[in-house]
Short mmCIF file of C-alpha atoms in Angstrom, two decimals:
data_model
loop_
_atom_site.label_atom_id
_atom_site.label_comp_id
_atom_site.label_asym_id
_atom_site.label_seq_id
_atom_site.Cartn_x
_atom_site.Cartn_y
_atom_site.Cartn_z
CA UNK A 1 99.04 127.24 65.50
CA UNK A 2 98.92 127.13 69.16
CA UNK A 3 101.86 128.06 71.50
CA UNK A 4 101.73 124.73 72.78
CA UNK A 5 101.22 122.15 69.73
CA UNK A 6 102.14 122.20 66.13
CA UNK A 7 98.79 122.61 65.01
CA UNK A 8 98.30 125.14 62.74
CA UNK A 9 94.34 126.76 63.51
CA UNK A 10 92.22 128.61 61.04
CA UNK A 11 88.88 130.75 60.80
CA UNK A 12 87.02 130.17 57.52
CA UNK A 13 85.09 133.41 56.49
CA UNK A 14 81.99 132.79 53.77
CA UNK A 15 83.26 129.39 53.91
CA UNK A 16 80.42 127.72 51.62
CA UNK A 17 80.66 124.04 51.13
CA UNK A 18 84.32 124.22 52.35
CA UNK A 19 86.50 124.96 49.37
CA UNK A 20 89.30 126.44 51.55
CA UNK A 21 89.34 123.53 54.20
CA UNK A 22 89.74 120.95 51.53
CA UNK A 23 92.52 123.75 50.08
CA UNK A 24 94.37 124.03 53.02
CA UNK A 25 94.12 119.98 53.64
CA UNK A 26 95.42 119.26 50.45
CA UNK A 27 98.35 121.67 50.50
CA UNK A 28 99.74 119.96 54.32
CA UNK A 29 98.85 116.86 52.50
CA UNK A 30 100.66 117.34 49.32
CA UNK A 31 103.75 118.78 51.09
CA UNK A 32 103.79 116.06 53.95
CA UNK A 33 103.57 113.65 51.20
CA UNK A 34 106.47 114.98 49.37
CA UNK A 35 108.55 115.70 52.55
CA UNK A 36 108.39 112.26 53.38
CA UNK A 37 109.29 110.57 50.37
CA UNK A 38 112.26 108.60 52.35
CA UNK A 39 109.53 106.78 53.94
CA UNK A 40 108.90 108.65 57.14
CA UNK A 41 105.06 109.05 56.26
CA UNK A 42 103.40 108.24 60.03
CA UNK A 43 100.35 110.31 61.41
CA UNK A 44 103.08 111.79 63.84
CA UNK A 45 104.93 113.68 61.23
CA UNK A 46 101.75 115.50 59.88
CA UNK A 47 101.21 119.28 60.68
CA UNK A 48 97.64 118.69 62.49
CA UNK A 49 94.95 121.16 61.25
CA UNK A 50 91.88 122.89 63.35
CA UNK A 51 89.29 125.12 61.99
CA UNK A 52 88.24 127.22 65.16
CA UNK A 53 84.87 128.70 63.48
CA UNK A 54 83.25 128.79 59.90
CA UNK A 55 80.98 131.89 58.41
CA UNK A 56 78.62 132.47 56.03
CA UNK A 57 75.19 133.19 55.33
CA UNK A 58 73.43 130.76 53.95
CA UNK A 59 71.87 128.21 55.74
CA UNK A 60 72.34 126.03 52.81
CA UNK A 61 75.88 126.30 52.56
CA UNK A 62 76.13 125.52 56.00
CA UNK A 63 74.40 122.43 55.79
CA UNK A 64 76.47 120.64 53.30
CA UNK A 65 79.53 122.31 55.19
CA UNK A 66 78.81 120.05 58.24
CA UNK A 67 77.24 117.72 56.62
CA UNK A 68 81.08 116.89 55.39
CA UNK A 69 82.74 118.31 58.46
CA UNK A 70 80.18 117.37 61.33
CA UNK A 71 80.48 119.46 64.39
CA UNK A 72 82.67 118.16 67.41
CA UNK A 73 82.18 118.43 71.21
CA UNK A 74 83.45 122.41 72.23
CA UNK A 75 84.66 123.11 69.01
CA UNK A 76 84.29 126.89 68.29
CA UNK A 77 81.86 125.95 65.17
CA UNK A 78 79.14 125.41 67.85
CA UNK A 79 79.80 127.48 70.66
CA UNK A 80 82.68 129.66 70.09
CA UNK A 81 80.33 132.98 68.47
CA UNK A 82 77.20 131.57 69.63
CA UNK A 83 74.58 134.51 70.63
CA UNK A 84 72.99 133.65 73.48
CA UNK A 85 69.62 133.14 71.98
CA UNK A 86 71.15 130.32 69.72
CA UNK A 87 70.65 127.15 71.12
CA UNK A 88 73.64 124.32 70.31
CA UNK A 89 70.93 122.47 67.91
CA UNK A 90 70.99 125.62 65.84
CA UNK A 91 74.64 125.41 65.28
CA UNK A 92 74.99 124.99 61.63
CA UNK A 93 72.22 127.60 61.05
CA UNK A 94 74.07 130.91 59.34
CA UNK A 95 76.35 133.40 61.87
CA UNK A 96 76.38 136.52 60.74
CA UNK A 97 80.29 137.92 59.89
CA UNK A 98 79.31 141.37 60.63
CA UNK A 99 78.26 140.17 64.30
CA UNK A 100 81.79 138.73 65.30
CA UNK A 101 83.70 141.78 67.56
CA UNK A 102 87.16 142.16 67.72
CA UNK A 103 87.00 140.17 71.36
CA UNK A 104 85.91 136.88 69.82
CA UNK A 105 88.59 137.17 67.23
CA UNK A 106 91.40 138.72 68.82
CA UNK A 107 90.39 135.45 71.34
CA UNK A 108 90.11 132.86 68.80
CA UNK A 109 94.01 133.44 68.54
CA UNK A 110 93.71 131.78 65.17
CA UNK A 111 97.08 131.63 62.89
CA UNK A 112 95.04 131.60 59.34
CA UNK A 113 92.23 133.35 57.98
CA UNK A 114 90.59 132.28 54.83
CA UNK A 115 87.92 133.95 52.73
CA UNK A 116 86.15 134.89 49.84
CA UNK A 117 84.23 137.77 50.09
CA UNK A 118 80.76 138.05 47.54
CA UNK A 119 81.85 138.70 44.16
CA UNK A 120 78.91 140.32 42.62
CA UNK A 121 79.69 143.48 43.55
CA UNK A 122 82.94 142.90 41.52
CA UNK A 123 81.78 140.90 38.22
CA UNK A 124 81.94 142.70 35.16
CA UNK A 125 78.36 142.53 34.71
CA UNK A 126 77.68 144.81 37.51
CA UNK A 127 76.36 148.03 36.66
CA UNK A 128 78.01 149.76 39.66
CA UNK A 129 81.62 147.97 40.04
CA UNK A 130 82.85 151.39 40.90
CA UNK A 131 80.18 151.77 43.84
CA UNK A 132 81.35 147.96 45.37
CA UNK A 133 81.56 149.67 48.79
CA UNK A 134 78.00 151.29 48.71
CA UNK A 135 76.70 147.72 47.98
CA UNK A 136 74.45 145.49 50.72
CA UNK A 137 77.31 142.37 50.04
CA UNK A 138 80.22 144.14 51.03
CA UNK A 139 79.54 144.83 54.38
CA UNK A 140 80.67 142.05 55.94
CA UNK A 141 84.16 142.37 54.25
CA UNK A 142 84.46 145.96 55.24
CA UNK A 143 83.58 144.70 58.40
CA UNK A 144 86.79 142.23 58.35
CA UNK A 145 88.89 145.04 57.42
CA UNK A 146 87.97 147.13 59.96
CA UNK A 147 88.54 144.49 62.62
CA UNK A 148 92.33 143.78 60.42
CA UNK A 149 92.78 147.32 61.53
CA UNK A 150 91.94 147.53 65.43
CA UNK A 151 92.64 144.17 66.59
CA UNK A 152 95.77 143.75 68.64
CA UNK A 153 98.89 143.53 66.86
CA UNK A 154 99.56 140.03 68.70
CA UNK A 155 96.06 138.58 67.92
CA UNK A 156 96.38 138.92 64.36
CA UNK A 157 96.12 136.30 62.33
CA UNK A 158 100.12 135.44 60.41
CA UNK A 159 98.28 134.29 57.25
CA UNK A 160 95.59 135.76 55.17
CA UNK A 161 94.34 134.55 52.02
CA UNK A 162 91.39 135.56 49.77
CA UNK A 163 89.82 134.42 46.78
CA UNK A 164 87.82 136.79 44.13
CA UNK A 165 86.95 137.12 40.84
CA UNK A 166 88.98 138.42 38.15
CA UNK A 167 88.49 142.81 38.53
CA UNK A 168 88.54 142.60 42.08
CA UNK A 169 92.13 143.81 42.47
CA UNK A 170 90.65 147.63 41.01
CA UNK A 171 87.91 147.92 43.43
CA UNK A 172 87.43 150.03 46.10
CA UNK A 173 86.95 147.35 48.52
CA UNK A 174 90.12 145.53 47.67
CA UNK A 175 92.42 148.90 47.89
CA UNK A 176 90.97 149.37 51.96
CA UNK A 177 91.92 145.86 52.12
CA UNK A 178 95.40 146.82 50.56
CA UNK A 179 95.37 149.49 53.16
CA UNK A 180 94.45 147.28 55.89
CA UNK A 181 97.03 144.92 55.63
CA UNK A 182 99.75 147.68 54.63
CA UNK A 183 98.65 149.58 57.77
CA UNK A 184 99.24 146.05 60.12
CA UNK A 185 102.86 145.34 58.55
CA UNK A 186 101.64 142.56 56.45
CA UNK A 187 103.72 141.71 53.46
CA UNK A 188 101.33 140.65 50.39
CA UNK A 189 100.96 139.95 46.53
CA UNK A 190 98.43 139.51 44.28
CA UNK A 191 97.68 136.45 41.48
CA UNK A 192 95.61 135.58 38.81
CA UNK A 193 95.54 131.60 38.16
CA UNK A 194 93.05 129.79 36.41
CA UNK A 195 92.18 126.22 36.69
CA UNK A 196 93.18 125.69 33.60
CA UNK A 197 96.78 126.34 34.64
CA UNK A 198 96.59 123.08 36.95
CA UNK A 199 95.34 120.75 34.21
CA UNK A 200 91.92 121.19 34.97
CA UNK A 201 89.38 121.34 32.04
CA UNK A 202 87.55 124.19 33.05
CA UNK A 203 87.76 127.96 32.66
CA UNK A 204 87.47 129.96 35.98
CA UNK A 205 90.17 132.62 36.25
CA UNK A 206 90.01 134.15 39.92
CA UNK A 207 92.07 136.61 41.72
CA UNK A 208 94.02 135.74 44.24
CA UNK A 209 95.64 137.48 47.68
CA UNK A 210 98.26 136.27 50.25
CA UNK A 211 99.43 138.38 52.58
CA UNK A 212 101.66 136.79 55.69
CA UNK A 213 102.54 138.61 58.86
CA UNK A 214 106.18 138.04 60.44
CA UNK A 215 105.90 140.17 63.65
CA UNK A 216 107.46 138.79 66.25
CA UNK A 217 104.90 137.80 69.27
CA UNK A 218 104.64 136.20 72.42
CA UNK A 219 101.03 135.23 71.13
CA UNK A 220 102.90 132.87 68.12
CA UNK A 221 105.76 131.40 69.95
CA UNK A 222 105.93 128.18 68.89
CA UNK A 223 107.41 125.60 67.60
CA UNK A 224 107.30 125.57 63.29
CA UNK A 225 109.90 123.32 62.54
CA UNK A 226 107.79 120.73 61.61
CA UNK A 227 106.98 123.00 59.04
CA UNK A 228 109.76 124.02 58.05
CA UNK A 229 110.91 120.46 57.15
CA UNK A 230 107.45 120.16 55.05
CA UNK A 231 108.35 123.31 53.17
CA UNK A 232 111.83 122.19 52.56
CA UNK A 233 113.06 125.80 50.62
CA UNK A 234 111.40 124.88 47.67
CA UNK A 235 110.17 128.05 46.39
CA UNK A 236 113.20 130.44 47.16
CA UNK A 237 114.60 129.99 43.85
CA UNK A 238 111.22 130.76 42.06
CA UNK A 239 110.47 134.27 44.22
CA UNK A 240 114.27 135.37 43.22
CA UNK A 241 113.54 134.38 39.54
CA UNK A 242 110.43 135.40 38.35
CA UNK A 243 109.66 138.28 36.09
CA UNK A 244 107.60 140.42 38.17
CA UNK A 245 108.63 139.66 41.49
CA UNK A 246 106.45 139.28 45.04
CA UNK A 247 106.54 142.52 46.09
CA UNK A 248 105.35 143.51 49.83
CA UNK A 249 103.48 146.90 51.60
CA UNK A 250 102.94 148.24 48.13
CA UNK A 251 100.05 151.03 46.63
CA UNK A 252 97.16 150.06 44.47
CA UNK A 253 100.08 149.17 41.54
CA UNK A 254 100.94 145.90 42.89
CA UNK A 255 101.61 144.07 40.14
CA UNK A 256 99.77 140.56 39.30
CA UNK A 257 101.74 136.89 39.44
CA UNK A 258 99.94 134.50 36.97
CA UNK A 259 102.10 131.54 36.83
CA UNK A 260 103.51 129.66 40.12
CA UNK A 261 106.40 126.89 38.20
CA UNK A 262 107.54 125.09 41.38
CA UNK A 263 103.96 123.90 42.21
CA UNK A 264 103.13 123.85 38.77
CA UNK A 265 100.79 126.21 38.21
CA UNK A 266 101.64 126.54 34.40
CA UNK A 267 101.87 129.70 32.33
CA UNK A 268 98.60 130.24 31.38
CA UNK A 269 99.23 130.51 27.32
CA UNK A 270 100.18 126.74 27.76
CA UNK A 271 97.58 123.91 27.39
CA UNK A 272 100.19 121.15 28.26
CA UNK A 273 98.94 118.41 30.23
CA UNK A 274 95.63 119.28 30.17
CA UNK A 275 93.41 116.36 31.43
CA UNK A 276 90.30 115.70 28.87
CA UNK A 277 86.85 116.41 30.28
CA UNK A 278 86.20 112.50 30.10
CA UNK A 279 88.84 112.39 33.52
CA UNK A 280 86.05 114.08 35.44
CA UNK A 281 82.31 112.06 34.16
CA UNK A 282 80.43 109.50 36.15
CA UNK A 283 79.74 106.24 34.25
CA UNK A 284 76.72 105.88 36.48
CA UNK A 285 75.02 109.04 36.04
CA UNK A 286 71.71 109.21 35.81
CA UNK A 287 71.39 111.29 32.44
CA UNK A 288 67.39 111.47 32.13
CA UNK A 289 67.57 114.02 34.83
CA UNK A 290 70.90 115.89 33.55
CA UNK A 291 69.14 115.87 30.13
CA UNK A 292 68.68 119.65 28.10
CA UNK A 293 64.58 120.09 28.31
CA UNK A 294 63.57 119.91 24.29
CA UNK A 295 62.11 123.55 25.03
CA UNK A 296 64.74 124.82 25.05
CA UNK A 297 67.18 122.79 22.64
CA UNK A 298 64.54 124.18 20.17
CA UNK A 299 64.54 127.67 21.25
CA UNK A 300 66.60 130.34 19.79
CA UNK A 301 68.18 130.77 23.28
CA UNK A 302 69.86 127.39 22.47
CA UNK A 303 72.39 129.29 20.07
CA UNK A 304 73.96 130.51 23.50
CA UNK A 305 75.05 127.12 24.76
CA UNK A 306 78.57 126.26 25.25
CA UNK A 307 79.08 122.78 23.42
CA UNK A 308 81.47 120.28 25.24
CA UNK A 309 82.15 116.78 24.17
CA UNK A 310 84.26 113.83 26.70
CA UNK A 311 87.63 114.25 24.60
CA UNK A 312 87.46 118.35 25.26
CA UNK A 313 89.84 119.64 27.55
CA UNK A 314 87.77 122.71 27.97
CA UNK A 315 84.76 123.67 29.28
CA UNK A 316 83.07 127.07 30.51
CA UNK A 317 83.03 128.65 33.74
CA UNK A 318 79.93 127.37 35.64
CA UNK A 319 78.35 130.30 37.80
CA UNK A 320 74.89 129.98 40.23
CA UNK A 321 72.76 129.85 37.26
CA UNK A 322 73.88 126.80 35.87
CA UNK A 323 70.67 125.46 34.73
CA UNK A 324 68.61 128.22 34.94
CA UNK A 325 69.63 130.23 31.95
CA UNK A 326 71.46 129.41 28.89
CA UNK A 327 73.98 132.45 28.19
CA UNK A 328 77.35 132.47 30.52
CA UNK A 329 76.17 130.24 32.92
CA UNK A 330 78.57 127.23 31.94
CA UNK A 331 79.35 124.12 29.51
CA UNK A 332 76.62 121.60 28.62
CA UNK A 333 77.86 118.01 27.05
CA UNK A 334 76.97 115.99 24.33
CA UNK A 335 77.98 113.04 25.57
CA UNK A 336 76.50 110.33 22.72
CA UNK A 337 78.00 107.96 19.99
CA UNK A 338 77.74 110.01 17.05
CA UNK A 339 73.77 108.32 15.38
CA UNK A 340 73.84 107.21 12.39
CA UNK A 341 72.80 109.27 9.59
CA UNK A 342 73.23 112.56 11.94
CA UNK A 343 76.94 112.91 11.26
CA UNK A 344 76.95 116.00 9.21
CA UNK A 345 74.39 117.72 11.50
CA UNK A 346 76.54 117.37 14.55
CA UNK A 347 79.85 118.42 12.54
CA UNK A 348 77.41 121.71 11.11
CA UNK A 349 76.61 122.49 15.34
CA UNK A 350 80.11 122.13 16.57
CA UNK A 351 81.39 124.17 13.65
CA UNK A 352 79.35 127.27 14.97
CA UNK A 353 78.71 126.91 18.51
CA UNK A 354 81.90 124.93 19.49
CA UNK A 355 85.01 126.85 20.97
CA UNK A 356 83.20 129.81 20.41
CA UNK A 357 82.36 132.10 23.80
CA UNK A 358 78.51 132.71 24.00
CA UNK A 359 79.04 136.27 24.63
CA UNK A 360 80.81 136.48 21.19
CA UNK A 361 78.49 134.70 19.29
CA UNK A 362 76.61 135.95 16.45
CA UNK A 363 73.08 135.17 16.34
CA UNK A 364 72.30 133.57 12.52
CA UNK A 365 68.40 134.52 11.70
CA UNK A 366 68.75 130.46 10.10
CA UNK A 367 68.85 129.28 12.98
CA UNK A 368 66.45 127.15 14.03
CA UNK A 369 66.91 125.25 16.82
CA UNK A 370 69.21 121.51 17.59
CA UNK A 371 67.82 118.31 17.30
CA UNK A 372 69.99 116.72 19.95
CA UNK A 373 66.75 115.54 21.85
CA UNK A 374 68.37 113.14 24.32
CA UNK A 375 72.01 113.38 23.71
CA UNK A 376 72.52 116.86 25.24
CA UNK A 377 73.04 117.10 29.18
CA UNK A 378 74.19 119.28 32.10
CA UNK A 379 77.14 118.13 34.34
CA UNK A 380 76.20 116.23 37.56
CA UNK A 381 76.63 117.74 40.74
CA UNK A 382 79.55 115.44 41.56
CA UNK A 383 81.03 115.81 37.93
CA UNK A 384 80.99 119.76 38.88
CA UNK A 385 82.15 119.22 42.10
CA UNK A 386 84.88 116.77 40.77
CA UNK A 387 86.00 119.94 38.09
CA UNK A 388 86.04 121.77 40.77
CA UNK A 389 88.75 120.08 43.04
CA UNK A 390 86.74 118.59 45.51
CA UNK A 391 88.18 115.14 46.74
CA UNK A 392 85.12 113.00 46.33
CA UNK A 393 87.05 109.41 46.77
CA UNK A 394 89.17 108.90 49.36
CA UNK A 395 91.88 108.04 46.79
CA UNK A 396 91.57 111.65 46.25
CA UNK A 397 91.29 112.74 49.80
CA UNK A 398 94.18 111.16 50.93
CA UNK A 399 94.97 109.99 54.63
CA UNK A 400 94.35 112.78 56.96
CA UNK A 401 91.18 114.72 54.28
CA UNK A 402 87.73 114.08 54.52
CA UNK A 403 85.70 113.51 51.10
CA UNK A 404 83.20 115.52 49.25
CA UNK A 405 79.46 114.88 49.51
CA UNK A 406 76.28 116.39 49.36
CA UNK A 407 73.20 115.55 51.82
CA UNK A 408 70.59 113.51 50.16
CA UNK A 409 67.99 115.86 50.54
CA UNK A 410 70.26 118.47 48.58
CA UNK A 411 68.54 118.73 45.05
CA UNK A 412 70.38 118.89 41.52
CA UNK A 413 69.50 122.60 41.14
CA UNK A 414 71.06 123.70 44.98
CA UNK A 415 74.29 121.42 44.15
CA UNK A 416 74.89 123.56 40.49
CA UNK A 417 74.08 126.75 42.59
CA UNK A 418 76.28 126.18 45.44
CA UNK A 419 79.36 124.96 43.35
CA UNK A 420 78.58 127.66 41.37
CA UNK A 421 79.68 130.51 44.10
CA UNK A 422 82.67 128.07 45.23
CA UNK A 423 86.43 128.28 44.94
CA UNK A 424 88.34 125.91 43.10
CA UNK A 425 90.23 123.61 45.58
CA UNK A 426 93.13 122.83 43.68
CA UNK A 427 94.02 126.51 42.58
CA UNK A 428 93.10 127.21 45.78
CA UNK A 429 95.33 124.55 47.48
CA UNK A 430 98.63 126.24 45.49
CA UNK A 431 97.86 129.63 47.12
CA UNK A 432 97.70 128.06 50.45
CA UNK A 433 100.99 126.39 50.04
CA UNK A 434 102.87 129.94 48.77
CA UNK A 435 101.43 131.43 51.87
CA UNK A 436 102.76 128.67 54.18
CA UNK A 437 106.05 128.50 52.32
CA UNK A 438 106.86 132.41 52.79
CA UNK A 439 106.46 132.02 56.12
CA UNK A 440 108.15 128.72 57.42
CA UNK A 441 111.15 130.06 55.38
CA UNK A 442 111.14 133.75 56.68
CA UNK A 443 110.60 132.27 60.23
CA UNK A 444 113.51 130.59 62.47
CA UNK A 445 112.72 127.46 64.18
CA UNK A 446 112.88 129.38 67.32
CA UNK A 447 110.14 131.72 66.38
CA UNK A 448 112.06 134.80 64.86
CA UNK A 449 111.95 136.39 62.12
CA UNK A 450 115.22 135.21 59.42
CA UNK A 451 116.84 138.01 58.00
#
């Protein structure tokens, strides 16, 4: 937010194909939406939104970033961290994280920083989990937590929120974050949500971080209550009834929220409301090239695929390798009429393989392959992206998002692998809203802090 405007401005660290932009859209948009319901809906009651700079490494991600959110005029996305060897034409080429001093962001004066660091060096598969700050991919988060630490009090940014996987929260790397923000009087809490818990058909249980600043400063003196009104007190009853409270500038025993009922973000033993997997299919995908090679739907490997039909409301958690390997990697559908004559041999596969986790499986030596040649695919792109939260109609956007594409030059195998590393929006949107809620209704409309 400048001091000037109610616009609320944001950096957006390893920022992919924009999973927290959409987030943070959605979240104004849903509470505009709902703060408006007597009919005062016009563009001049919406909290306006500015990303000031977006960061990561790949020059992939980057391209379907801006490919959705096209660079404009001075905006700090093409000359704000600039080296002076990079040439404006070069602007959605990667920017290193690690290369950004404390000058350019203690100057980019932004209110909101979102991010989610690499998770390999946190994934249970990792050999070395306990060595996460030794490893290559951290750097550039250490990096952020350093400049947390020495930046001006003023400059720092009043909202912070972070997206990992589930394991995160025991790391090394997230307990000098813990320190970081402890260390900077930030007040923070921890959750654990899972898709799932929005109605969402797919399994991808992440760990979550918001941590919200309410120092007073001349830098943030502005005017909120715009947001205020959007917020409206509707989580104070929640935070004073829930079982293990938000608790703030705690040690490495913070404990873990897993159900948010106000936006609801369901308790996740309930499968209530679930939406079946149908909700989120293309009738006009192409399935010749989404189709299971007969390779490998005849290989023993095939005993490792997780079996989906339309009328689940399930499906795996889809990771980078989606498509590449079998095992862990995420759901494949069978998305046929039942043939004729082939009724008992379906029932026989989704008795074994269906429901069951691949990593629990037990191989059986009789196994010899399916004969689903042709009625066994992968998810589209856009169906991903679609399970994923992405808006990709404008029904979905709503007024004031942009949509969800990918360039046409972006190939099946790059879409699975960049959804594959991204956030959920719509988990992701209910984290941005608790952060902007616990601070529009700690903060007066004159700036300071509510007792």
């Amino acid at each position: 937010m400048s001091s000037s405007s109610e616009t609320l401005t944001y950096l957006e660290f390893y920022s992919g194909v924009g999973g927290w932009r959409y987030a943070l859209h959605a979240a104004i948009e849903r509470l505009t939406r709902e703060n408006n319901e007597a009919g005062d809906d016009t563009p001049e009651s919406r909290l306006k939104l500015k990303c000031l700079g977006a960061f990561d490494h790949s020059d992939l991600c980057n391209k379907v970033y801006y490919h959705n959110f096209p660079p404009q005029g001075n905006d700090a996305e093409i000359s704000m961290y600039k080296t002076k060897k990079r040439k404006k034409s070069s602007s959605t080429k990667s920017v290193s994280i690690e290369s950004l001093t404390k000058k350019n962001l203690e100057e980019s004066g932004a209110f909101m920083w979102m991010m989610s660091p690499p998770c390999q060096p946190h994934t249970r598969q990792h050999n070395n989990q306990k060595e996460d700050m030794i490893d290559p991919r951290s750097k550039s988060f250490i990096h952020l937590c350093e400049m947390i630490t020495s930046m001006q009090q003023e400059t720092l940014p009043r909202i912070i929120v972070l997206e990992n996987v589930i394991g995160f929260e025991e790391s090394s790397s997230c307990r000098m974050f813990r320190k970081a923000l402890k260390a900077r009087r930030y007040n923070f809490a921890h959750f654990h949500l899972n898709p799932t818990q929005c109605n969402i058909p797919n399994d991808r249980p992440r760990h979550y971080t918001v941590a919200v600043m309410y120092e007073s400063s001349s830098h943030f003196q502005i005017d909120i209550s715009q947001l205020k009104n959007i917020v409206h007190n509707k989580m104070s009853a929640w935070f004073e009834s829930v079982k293990e409270p938000i608790q703030y500038n705690i040690d490495d025993k913070t404990p873990i929220n897993t159900c948010i009922d106000p936006l609801q973000v369901q308790d996740p033993t309930s499968e209530s409301g679930v939406l079946p997997l149908s909700e989120f299919l293309d009738a006009g995908t192409d399935r010749e090239s989404l189709l299971v090679l007969d390779k490998i739907l005849s290989s023993n490997s095939s005993w490792c695929f997780d079996f989906v039909t339309p009328s689940d409301k399930r499906s795996s958690c889809v990771t980078s390798s989606y498509g590449r390997f079998v095992r862990g990697t995420g759901s494949v559908i069978y998305d046929r009429d039942t043939k004729q004559g082939s009724n008992e041999m379906i029932a026989s596969i989704l008795e074994k393989i269906k429901l069951v986790k691949p990593e629990e499986r037990q191989f059986d030596e009789t196994w010899n392959g399916m004969d689903l040649k042709g009625d066994l695919r992968y998810f589209s792109g856009m169906e991903l992206a679609k399970l994923f939260g992405f808006p990709t109609s404008k029904g979905q956007a709503g007024e004031a998002q942009q949509t969800f594409s990918f360039p046409s030059d972006c190939t099946l195998k790059q879409q699975w692998k960049l959804l594959g590393n991204s956030i959920n929006v719509i988990v992701a949107s209910k984290i941005c809203e608790v952060a902007l809620t616990l601070y529009a209704e700690k903060i007066g409309d004159d700036g300071c802090i509510r007792k």
